[in-house]
PDB file of C-alpha atoms in Angstrom:
ATOM      1  CA  MET A   1      17.747  -7.862  20.954  1.00 89.00           C
ATOM      2  CA  LEU A   2      20.524  -5.404  21.875  1.00 94.00           C
ATOM      3  CA  THR A   3      22.784  -8.355  22.674  1.00 95.00           C
ATOM      4  CA  VAL A   4      22.240  -9.897  19.247  1.00 95.00           C
ATOM      5  CA  VAL A   5      22.855  -6.601  17.430  1.00 96.00           C
ATOM      6  CA  LEU A   6      26.076  -6.016  19.375  1.00 97.00           C
ATOM      7  CA  LEU A   7      27.191  -9.576  18.633  1.00 96.00           C
ATOM      8  CA  PHE A   8      26.622  -9.044  14.893  1.00 96.00           C
ATOM      9  CA  ILE A   9      28.736  -5.884  14.976  1.00 97.00           C
ATOM     10  CA  SER A  10      31.381  -7.610  17.092  1.00 97.00           C
ATOM     11  CA  ASN A  11      31.583 -10.598  14.770  1.00 96.00           C
ATOM     12  CA  THR A  12      31.867  -8.388  11.711  1.00 96.00           C
ATOM     13  CA  PHE A  13      34.952  -6.762  13.232  1.00 96.00           C
ATOM     14  CA  MET A  14      36.414 -10.117  14.251  1.00 96.00           C
ATOM     15  CA  THR A  15      35.829 -11.720  10.867  1.00 96.00           C
ATOM     16  CA  PHE A  16      37.788  -8.912   9.220  1.00 95.00           C
ATOM     17  CA  ALA A  17      40.496  -9.165  11.888  1.00 94.00           C
ATOM     18  CA  TRP A  18      40.898 -12.906  11.360  1.00 94.00           C
ATOM     19  CA  TYR A  19      40.293 -13.283   7.628  1.00 95.00           C
ATOM     20  CA  GLY A  20      40.424  -9.844   5.955  1.00 93.00           C
ATOM     21  CA  HIS A  21      44.148 -10.120   5.321  1.00 94.00           C
ATOM     22  CA  LEU A  22      43.681 -13.201   3.113  1.00 94.00           C
ATOM     23  CA  LYS A  23      43.126 -10.919   0.117  1.00 92.00           C
ATOM     24  CA  HIS A  24      46.413  -9.150   0.888  1.00 92.00           C
ATOM     25  CA  ARG A  25      48.856 -12.054   0.950  1.00 92.00           C
ATOM     26  CA  SER A  26      51.815  -9.862  -0.015  1.00 94.00           C
ATOM     27  CA  THR A  27      51.476  -7.719   3.127  1.00 95.00           C
ATOM     28  CA  PRO A  28      54.190  -8.623   5.663  1.00 96.00           C
ATOM     29  CA  LEU A  29      52.947 -10.840   8.469  1.00 95.00           C
ATOM     30  CA  PRO A  30      53.964  -8.499  11.343  1.00 95.00           C
ATOM     31  CA  GLU A  31      51.941  -5.706   9.720  1.00 96.00           C
ATOM     32  CA  VAL A  32      48.957  -8.017   9.282  1.00 95.00           C
ATOM     33  CA  ILE A  33      49.142  -9.014  12.952  1.00 95.00           C
ATOM     34  CA  VAL A  34      49.204  -5.398  14.170  1.00 96.00           C
ATOM     35  CA  VAL A  35      46.317  -4.352  11.916  1.00 95.00           C
ATOM     36  CA  SER A  36      44.329  -7.426  12.958  1.00 95.00           C
ATOM     37  CA  TRP A  37      44.852  -6.593  16.638  1.00 95.00           C
ATOM     38  CA  LEU A  38      43.658  -3.040  16.050  1.00 94.00           C
ATOM     39  CA  ILE A  39      40.524  -4.337  14.338  1.00 94.00           C
ATOM     40  CA  ALA A  40      40.030  -6.849  17.159  1.00 94.00           C
ATOM     41  CA  LEU A  41      40.030  -3.971  19.660  1.00 94.00           C
ATOM     42  CA  GLY A  42      36.862  -2.740  17.962  1.00 92.00           C
ATOM     43  CA  GLU A  43      35.445  -6.236  18.269  1.00 94.00           C
ATOM     44  CA  TYR A  44      35.982  -6.242  22.035  1.00 94.00           C
ATOM     45  CA  CYS A  45      34.228  -2.879  22.351  1.00 96.00           C
ATOM     46  CA  PHE A  46      31.042  -4.619  21.189  1.00 97.00           C
ATOM     47  CA  GLN A  47      31.577  -8.200  22.415  1.00 95.00           C
ATOM     48  CA  VAL A  48      32.090  -7.359  26.080  1.00 96.00           C
ATOM     49  CA  PRO A  49      28.963  -5.165  26.373  1.00 97.00           C
ATOM     50  CA  ALA A  50      26.938  -7.734  24.415  1.00 97.00           C
ATOM     51  CA  ASN A  51      27.816 -10.432  26.914  1.00 96.00           C
ATOM     52  CA  ARG A  52      27.394  -8.109  29.902  1.00 96.00           C
ATOM     53  CA  PHE A  53      23.929  -6.987  28.778  1.00 96.00           C
ATOM     54  CA  GLY A  54      22.864 -10.442  27.650  1.00 96.00           C
ATOM     55  CA  TYR A  55      23.922 -12.437  30.681  1.00 96.00           C
ATOM     56  CA  GLY A  56      20.899 -13.020  32.844  1.00 92.00           C
ATOM     57  CA  GLN A  57      18.535 -12.902  29.901  1.00 92.00           C
ATOM     58  CA  PHE A  58      20.608 -15.747  28.454  1.00 92.00           C
ATOM     59  CA  THR A  59      22.855 -18.262  30.154  1.00 92.00           C
ATOM     60  CA  GLY A  60      26.572 -18.258  29.443  1.00 93.00           C
ATOM     61  CA  TYR A  61      26.095 -21.342  27.276  1.00 88.00           C
ATOM     62  CA  GLN A  62      23.319 -19.685  25.298  1.00 89.00           C
ATOM     63  CA  LEU A  63      25.393 -16.546  24.775  1.00 92.00           C
ATOM     64  CA  LYS A  64      28.226 -18.632  23.360  1.00 90.00           C
ATOM     65  CA  ILE A  65      25.938 -20.608  21.062  1.00 88.00           C
ATOM     66  CA  ILE A  66      24.271 -17.407  19.817  1.00 89.00           C
ATOM     67  CA  GLN A  67      27.716 -15.938  19.177  1.00 92.00           C
ATOM     68  CA  GLU A  68      28.861 -19.006  17.230  1.00 89.00           C
ATOM     69  CA  CYS A  69      25.725 -18.977  15.079  1.00 88.00           C
ATOM     70  CA  ILE A  70      26.175 -15.266  14.343  1.00 92.00           C
ATOM     71  CA  THR A  71      29.828 -15.923  13.529  1.00 92.00           C
ATOM     72  CA  ILE A  72      28.785 -18.441  10.879  1.00 90.00           C
ATOM     73  CA  VAL A  73      26.224 -16.074   9.350  1.00 91.00           C
ATOM     74  CA  VAL A  74      28.702 -13.192   9.233  1.00 95.00           C
ATOM     75  CA  PHE A  75      31.428 -15.430   7.839  1.00 94.00           C
ATOM     76  CA  VAL A  76      29.223 -16.837   5.059  1.00 93.00           C
ATOM     77  CA  VAL A  77      28.405 -13.320   3.876  1.00 94.00           C
ATOM     78  CA  PHE A  78      32.073 -12.290   4.220  1.00 96.00           C
ATOM     79  CA  ALA A  79      33.448 -15.334   2.388  1.00 95.00           C
ATOM     80  CA  TYR A  80      30.938 -14.974  -0.425  1.00 95.00           C
ATOM     81  CA  LEU A  81      31.139 -11.193  -0.932  1.00 96.00           C
ATOM     82  CA  TYR A  82      34.703 -10.358   0.172  1.00 96.00           C
ATOM     83  CA  LEU A  83      36.673 -13.509  -0.596  1.00 95.00           C
ATOM     84  CA  GLY A  84      34.523 -14.528  -3.562  1.00 95.00           C
ATOM     85  CA  GLU A  85      34.118 -18.107  -2.321  1.00 94.00           C
ATOM     86  CA  PRO A  86      30.905 -19.950  -3.178  1.00 94.00           C
ATOM     87  CA  VAL A  87      28.826 -21.747  -0.560  1.00 92.00           C
ATOM     88  CA  ARG A  88      29.011 -25.449  -1.346  1.00 94.00           C
ATOM     89  CA  TRP A  89      26.314 -27.924  -0.333  1.00 94.00           C
ATOM     90  CA  ASN A  90      28.426 -29.516   2.414  1.00 94.00           C
ATOM     91  CA  TYR A  91      29.118 -26.114   3.984  1.00 90.00           C
ATOM     92  CA  ALA A  92      25.416 -25.266   3.901  1.00 89.00           C
ATOM     93  CA  LEU A  93      24.545 -28.586   5.530  1.00 93.00           C
ATOM     94  CA  SER A  94      27.176 -27.962   8.216  1.00 89.00           C
ATOM     95  CA  PHE A  95      25.576 -24.591   8.967  1.00 86.00           C
ATOM     96  CA  VAL A  96      22.170 -26.258   9.312  1.00 88.00           C
ATOM     97  CA  CYS A  97      23.703 -28.565  11.948  1.00 88.00           C
ATOM     98  CA  ILE A  98      24.964 -25.522  13.858  1.00 84.00           C
ATOM     99  CA  LEU A  99      21.471 -24.015  13.733  1.00 84.00           C
ATOM    100  CA  GLY A 100      20.280 -27.299  15.233  1.00 87.00           C
ATOM    101  CA  ALA A 101      22.633 -26.630  18.148  1.00 82.00           C
ATOM    102  CA  VAL A 102      20.929 -23.277  18.707  1.00 80.00           C
ATOM    103  CA  PHE A 103      17.542 -24.998  18.705  1.00 83.00           C
ATOM    104  CA  PHE A 104      18.657 -27.493  21.339  1.00 85.00           C
ATOM    105  CA  ALA A 105      20.367 -24.817  23.453  1.00 82.00           C
ATOM    106  CA  PHE A 106      17.053 -23.010  23.823  1.00 83.00           C
ATOM    107  CA  TRP A 107      14.942 -26.144  24.252  1.00 82.00           C
ATOM    108  CA  GLY A 108      12.309 -25.425  26.881  1.00 76.00           C
ATOM    109  CA  GLN A 109      13.376 -21.787  27.298  1.00 74.00           C
ATOM    110  CA  PHE A 110      10.076 -20.344  26.173  1.00 61.00           C
ATOM    111  CA  GLN A 111       7.613 -22.845  27.601  1.00 62.00           C
ATOM    112  CA  SER A 112       4.858 -21.408  29.781  1.00 53.00           C
TER     113      SER A 112
END
């Protein structure tokens, strides 16, 4: 559970680092890059421990798939609340397909 919590925090930082500047299009690009890198530093402070703690409980593949799923969840909330973009049906269906990937990644993991 600690891994998942750290990944949520990490992905929140990274989403702002990658996409937060889209509401500030008049800000000079070099400034945006520096601020994004500073935000990304915070992301690494959570991402690296999340993977370190999670590896062994999860495989490397599972960690990556969990991270991608969390990235989508965080981004949907970010895009809707921060960027003001609606979730269209085709985006929602795409996210369901990604959740299917999580299902298959853990296939057989919890069998007795």
